[in-house]
CSV table of C-alpha atoms and ligand atoms in Angstrom, one decimal:
chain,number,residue,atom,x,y,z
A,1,UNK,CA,23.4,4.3,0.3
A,2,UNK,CA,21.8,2.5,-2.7
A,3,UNK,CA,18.9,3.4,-4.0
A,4,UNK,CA,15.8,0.8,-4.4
A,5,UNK,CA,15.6,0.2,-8.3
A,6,UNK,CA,11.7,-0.4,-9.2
A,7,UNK,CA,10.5,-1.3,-12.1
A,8,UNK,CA,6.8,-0.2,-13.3
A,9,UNK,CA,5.2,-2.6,-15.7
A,10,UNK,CA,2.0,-0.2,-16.9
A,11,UNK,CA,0.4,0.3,-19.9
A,12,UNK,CA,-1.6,3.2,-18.8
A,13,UNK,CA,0.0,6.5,-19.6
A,14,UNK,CA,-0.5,8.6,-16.7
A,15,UNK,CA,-0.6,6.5,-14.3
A,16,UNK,CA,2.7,4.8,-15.3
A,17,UNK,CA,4.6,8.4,-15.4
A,18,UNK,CA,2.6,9.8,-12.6
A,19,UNK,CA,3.8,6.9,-10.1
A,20,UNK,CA,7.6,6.9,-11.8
A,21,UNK,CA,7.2,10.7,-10.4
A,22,UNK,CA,6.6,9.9,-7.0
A,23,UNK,CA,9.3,6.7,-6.5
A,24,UNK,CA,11.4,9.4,-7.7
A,25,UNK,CA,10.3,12.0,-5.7
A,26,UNK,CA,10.8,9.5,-2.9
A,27,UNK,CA,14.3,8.5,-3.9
A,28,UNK,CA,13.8,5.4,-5.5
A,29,UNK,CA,15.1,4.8,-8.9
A,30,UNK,CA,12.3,3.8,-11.3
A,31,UNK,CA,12.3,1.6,-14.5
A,32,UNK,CA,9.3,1.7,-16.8
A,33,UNK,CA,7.9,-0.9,-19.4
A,34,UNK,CA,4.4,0.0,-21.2
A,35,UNK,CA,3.7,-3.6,-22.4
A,36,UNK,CA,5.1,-7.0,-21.8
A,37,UNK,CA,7.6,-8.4,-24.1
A,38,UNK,CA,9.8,-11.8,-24.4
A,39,UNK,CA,11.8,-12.8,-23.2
A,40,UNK,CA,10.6,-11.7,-19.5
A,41,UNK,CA,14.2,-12.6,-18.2
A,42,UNK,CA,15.3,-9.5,-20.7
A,43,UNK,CA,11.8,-6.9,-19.9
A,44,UNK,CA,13.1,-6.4,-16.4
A,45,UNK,CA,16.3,-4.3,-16.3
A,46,UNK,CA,19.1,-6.3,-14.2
A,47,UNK,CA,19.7,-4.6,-10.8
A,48,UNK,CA,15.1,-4.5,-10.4
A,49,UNK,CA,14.7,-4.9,-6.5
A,50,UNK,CA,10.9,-4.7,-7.0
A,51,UNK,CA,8.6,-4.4,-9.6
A,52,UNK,CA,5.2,-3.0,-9.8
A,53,UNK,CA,2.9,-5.0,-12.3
A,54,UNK,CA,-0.6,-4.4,-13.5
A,55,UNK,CA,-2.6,-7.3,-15.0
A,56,UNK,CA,-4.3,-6.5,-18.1
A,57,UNK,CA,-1.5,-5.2,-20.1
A,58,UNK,CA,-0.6,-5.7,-24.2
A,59,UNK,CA,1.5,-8.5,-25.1
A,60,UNK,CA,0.1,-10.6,-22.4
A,61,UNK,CA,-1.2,-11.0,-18.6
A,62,UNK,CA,0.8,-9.8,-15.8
A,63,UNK,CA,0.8,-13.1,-14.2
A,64,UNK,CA,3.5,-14.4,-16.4
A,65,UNK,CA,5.8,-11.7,-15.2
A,66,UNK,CA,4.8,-12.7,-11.5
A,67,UNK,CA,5.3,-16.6,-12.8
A,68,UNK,CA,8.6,-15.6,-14.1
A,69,UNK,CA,9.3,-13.7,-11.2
A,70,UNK,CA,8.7,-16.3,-8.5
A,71,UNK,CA,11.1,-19.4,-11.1
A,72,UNK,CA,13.4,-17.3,-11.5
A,73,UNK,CA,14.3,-14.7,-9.2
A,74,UNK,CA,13.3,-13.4,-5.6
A,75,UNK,CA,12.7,-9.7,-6.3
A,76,UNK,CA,9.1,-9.0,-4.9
A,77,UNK,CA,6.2,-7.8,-7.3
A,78,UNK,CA,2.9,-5.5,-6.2
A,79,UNK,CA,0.2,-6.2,-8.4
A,80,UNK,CA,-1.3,-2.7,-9.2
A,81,UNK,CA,-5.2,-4.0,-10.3
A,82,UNK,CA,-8.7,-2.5,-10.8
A,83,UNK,CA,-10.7,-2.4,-8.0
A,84,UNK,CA,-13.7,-4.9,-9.7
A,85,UNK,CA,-11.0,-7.2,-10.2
A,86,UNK,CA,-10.9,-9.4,-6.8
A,87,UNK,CA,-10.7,-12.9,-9.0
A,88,UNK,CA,-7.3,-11.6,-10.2
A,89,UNK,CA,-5.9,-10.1,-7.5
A,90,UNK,CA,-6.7,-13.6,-5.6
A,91,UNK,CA,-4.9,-15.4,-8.5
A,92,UNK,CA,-2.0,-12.8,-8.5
A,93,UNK,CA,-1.4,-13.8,-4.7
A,94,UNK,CA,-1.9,-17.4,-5.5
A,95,UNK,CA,1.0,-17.1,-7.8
A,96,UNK,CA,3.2,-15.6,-5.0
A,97,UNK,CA,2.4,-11.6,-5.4
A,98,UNK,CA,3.7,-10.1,-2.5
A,99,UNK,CA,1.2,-7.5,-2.0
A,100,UNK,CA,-1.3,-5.7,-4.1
A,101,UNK,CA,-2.8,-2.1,-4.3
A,102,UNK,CA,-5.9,-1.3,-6.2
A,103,UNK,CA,-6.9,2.1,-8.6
A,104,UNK,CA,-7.4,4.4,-7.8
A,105,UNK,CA,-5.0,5.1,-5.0
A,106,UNK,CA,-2.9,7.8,-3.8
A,107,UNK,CA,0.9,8.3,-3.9
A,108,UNK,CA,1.3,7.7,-0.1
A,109,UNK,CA,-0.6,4.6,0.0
A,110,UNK,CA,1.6,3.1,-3.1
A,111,UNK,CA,4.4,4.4,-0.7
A,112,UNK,CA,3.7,2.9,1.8
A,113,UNK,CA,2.9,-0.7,0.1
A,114,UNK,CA,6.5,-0.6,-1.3
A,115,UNK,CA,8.1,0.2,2.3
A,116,UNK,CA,6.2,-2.7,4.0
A,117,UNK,CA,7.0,-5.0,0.9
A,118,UNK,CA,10.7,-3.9,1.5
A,119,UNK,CA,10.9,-4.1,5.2
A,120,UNK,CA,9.6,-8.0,4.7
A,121,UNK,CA,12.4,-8.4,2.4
A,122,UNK,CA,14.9,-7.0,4.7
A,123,UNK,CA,15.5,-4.4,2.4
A,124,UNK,CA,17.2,-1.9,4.8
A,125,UNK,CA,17.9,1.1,1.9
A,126,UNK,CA,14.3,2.1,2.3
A,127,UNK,CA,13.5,6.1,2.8
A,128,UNK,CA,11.9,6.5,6.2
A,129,UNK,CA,9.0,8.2,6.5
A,130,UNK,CA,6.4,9.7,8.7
A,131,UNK,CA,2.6,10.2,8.3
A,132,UNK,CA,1.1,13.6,9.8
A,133,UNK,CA,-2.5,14.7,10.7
A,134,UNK,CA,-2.5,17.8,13.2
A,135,UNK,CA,-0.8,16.5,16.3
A,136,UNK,CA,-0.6,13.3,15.3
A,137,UNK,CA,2.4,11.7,14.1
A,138,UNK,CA,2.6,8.3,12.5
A,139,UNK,CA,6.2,6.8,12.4
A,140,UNK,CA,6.0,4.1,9.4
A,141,UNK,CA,9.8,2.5,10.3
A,142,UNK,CA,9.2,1.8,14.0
A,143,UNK,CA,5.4,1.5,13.9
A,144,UNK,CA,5.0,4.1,17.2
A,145,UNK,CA,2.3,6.8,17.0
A,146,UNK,CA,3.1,10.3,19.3
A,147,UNK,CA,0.2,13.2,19.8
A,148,UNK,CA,1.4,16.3,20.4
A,149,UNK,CA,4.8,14.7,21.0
A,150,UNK,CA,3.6,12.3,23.4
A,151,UNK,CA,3.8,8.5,23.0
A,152,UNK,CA,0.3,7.1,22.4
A,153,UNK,CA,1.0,3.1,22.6
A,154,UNK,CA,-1.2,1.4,19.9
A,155,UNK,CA,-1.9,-2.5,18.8
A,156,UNK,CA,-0.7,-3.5,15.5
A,157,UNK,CA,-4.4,-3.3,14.1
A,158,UNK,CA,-5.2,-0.2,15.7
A,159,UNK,CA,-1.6,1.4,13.7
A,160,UNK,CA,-2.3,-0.3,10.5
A,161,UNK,CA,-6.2,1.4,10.7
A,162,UNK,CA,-4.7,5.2,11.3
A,163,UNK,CA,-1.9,4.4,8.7
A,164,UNK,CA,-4.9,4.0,6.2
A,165,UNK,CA,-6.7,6.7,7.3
A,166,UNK,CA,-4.0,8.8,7.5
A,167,UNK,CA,-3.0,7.9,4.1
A,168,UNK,CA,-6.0,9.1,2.4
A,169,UNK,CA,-6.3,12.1,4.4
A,170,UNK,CA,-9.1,14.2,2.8
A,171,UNK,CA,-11.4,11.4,2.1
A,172,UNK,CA,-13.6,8.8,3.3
A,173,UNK,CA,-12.7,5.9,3.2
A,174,UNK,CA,-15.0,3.1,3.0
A,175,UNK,CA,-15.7,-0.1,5.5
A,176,UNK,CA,-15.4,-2.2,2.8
A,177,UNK,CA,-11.9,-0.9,1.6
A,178,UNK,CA,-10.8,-0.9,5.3
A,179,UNK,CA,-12.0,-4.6,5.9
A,180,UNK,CA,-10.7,-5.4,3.0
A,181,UNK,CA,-6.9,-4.0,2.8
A,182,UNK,CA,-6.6,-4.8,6.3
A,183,UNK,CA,-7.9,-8.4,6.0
A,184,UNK,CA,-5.4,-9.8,4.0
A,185,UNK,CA,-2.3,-10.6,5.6
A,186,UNK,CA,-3.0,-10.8,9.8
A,187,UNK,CA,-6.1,-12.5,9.4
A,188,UNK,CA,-9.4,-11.0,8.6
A,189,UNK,CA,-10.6,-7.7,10.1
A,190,UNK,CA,-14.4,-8.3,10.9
A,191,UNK,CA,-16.9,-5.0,10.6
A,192,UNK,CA,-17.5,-5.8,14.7
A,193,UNK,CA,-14.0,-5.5,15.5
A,194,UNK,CA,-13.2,-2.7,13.3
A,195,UNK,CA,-15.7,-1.0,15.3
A,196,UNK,CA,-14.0,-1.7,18.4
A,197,UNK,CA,-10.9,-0.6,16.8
A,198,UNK,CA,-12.7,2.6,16.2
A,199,UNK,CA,-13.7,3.4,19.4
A,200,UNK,CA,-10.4,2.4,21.0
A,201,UNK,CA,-8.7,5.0,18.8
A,202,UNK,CA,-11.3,7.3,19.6
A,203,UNK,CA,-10.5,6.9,23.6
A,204,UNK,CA,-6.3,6.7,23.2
A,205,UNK,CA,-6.7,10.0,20.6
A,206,UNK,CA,-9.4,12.0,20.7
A,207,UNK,CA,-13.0,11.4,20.1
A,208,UNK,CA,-13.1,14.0,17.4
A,209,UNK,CA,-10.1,12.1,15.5
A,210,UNK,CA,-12.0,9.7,13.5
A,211,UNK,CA,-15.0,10.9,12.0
A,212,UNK,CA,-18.0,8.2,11.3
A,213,UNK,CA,-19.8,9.0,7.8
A,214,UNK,CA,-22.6,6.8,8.4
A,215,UNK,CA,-23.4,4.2,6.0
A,216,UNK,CA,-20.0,5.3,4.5
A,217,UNK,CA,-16.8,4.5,6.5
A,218,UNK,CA,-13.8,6.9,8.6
A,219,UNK,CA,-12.4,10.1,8.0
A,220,UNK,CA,-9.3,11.2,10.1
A,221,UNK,CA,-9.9,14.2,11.3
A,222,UNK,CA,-7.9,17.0,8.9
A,223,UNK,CA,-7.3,20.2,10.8
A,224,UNK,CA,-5.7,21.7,8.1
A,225,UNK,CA,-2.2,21.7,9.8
B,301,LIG,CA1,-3.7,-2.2,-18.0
């Protein structure tokens, strides 16, 4: 089956080879440019079935490339963007970004933002994957959740909260991000409901399976396995 071709647009060093590591890592086959250069039509390599674009980058702003992008072709962009930089990530979506991931993140999450940008696409040459913590199994290509093996039947909001969670395994991670990155495409997540959420997920899993740092945010509970 054929590969997805990605294309990083990235100006930062590291970060640019570090996430060309992990598309590989995952199968993909990824393109890299470090700046942006005319004409755009020519910067990304024919065959590109996604690109990955930050903003601030030499030789212009991203949001030309998405521009160009949305005139001339239908290959879907994730704006990679600073976390302070809400104005343009609003802007980037204005222009018809298809999703957007903010620094710093981890390899799974930007993983995971390229499969649900491909499974919108109908992209079907996508690597499956699953998301583990303990017992709990997360199945990203059907969207079903199993403990211990068992089926536990969650809502859409409930799966998309222990995907994040799951994601970033190891950390804490904040209401804000949470309301946020869940808030953008199915309506917004309010801190009441997210709470309900919470506690639901608590009851279906285990009440020891989503820790509360108060003041803070959710930790999934990592039993080292
Ligand atoms: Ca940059």
């Amino acid at each position: 089956m054929k590969t997805l071709n990605i294309h990083i647009v990235e100006d930062e060093d590291q970060l640019r080879e570090t996430m060309a590591l992990a598309l590989a890592e995952e199968g993909y086959c990824p393109t890299m440019s470090q700046d942006i250069t005319y004409p755009i039509k020519r910067m990304i390599p024919k065959g590109t079935d996604l690109v990955l674009l930050d903003l601030m980058l030499p030789g212009g702003s991203g949001f030309e490339v998405i521009r160009h992008l949305k005139q001339d072709t239908n290959i879907p962009v994730i704006v990679v963007s600073a976390m302070d930089a809400l104005d343009d990530r609003i802007k980037g979506l204005d222009l018809g970004a298809d999703d957007y991931i903010t620094k710093p993140f981890s390899a799974k999450e930007l993983l995971a933002r390229i499969r649900c940008v491909a499974r919108r696409m109908g992209m079907t040459n996508v690597p499956s994957q699953e998301l583990t913590c303990g017992s709990i199994r997360l199945n990203l290509g059907d969207r079903k959740a199993t403990r211990d093996g068992e089926d536990v039947p969650l809502t859409k909001r409930e799966f998309e909260i222990m995907e994040l969670l799951a994601m970033n395994r190891g950390r804490v991670v904040t209401r804000e991000e949470l309301l946020e990155k869940l808030s953008d495409q199915e309506g917004e997540l309010t801190s009441n409901s997210l709470d309900v959420h919470i506690y639901n997920l608590r009851r279906k899993f285990d009440p020891e399976t989503i820790q509360t740092s108060r003041g803070i945010g959710f930790q999934i509970c990592d039993d080292g396995s």
